[in-house]
């Protein structure tokens, strides 16, 4: 789920950059890209995966 969110953030950052849309200082393409990288890092770290190491016993 988090990887889909990061892909959407990267796409929005690409659209802002490609269309040369002027935004305020908060929503620049670089800031949205950094948010996407943060979400992608959380996804790779396993946050929000729903699986718990303690919950799986055999």
Short mmCIF file of C-alpha atoms in Angstrom, two decimals, residues 27-52:
data_model
loop_
_atom_site.label_atom_id
_atom_site.label_comp_id
_atom_site.label_asym_id
_atom_site.label_seq_id
_atom_site.Cartn_x
_atom_site.Cartn_y
_atom_site.Cartn_z
CA UNK A 27 4.30 22.05 -2.65
CA UNK A 28 7.34 22.16 -4.89
CA UNK A 29 8.20 19.10 -6.94
CA UNK A 30 11.30 18.50 -4.82
CA UNK A 31 9.33 18.45 -1.57
CA UNK A 32 6.75 16.04 -2.98
CA UNK A 33 9.54 13.83 -4.32
CA UNK A 34 11.13 13.77 -0.86
CA UNK A 35 7.79 12.78 0.65
CA UNK A 36 7.61 9.96 -1.88
CA UNK A 37 11.11 8.81 -0.93
CA UNK A 38 10.14 8.87 2.75
CA UNK A 39 7.06 6.75 2.12
CA UNK A 40 9.10 4.36 -0.04
CA UNK A 41 11.69 4.02 2.73
CA UNK A 42 8.93 3.24 5.23
CA UNK A 43 7.59 0.60 2.85
CA UNK A 44 11.02 -1.01 2.50
CA UNK A 45 11.46 -0.94 6.29
CA UNK A 46 8.29 -2.97 6.69
CA UNK A 47 6.07 -0.31 8.24
CA UNK A 48 2.42 -0.97 7.53
CA UNK A 49 2.95 -4.46 6.18
CA UNK A 50 0.47 -6.02 8.58
CA UNK A 51 2.69 -8.98 9.44
CA UNK A 52 4.03 -9.35 12.92
#
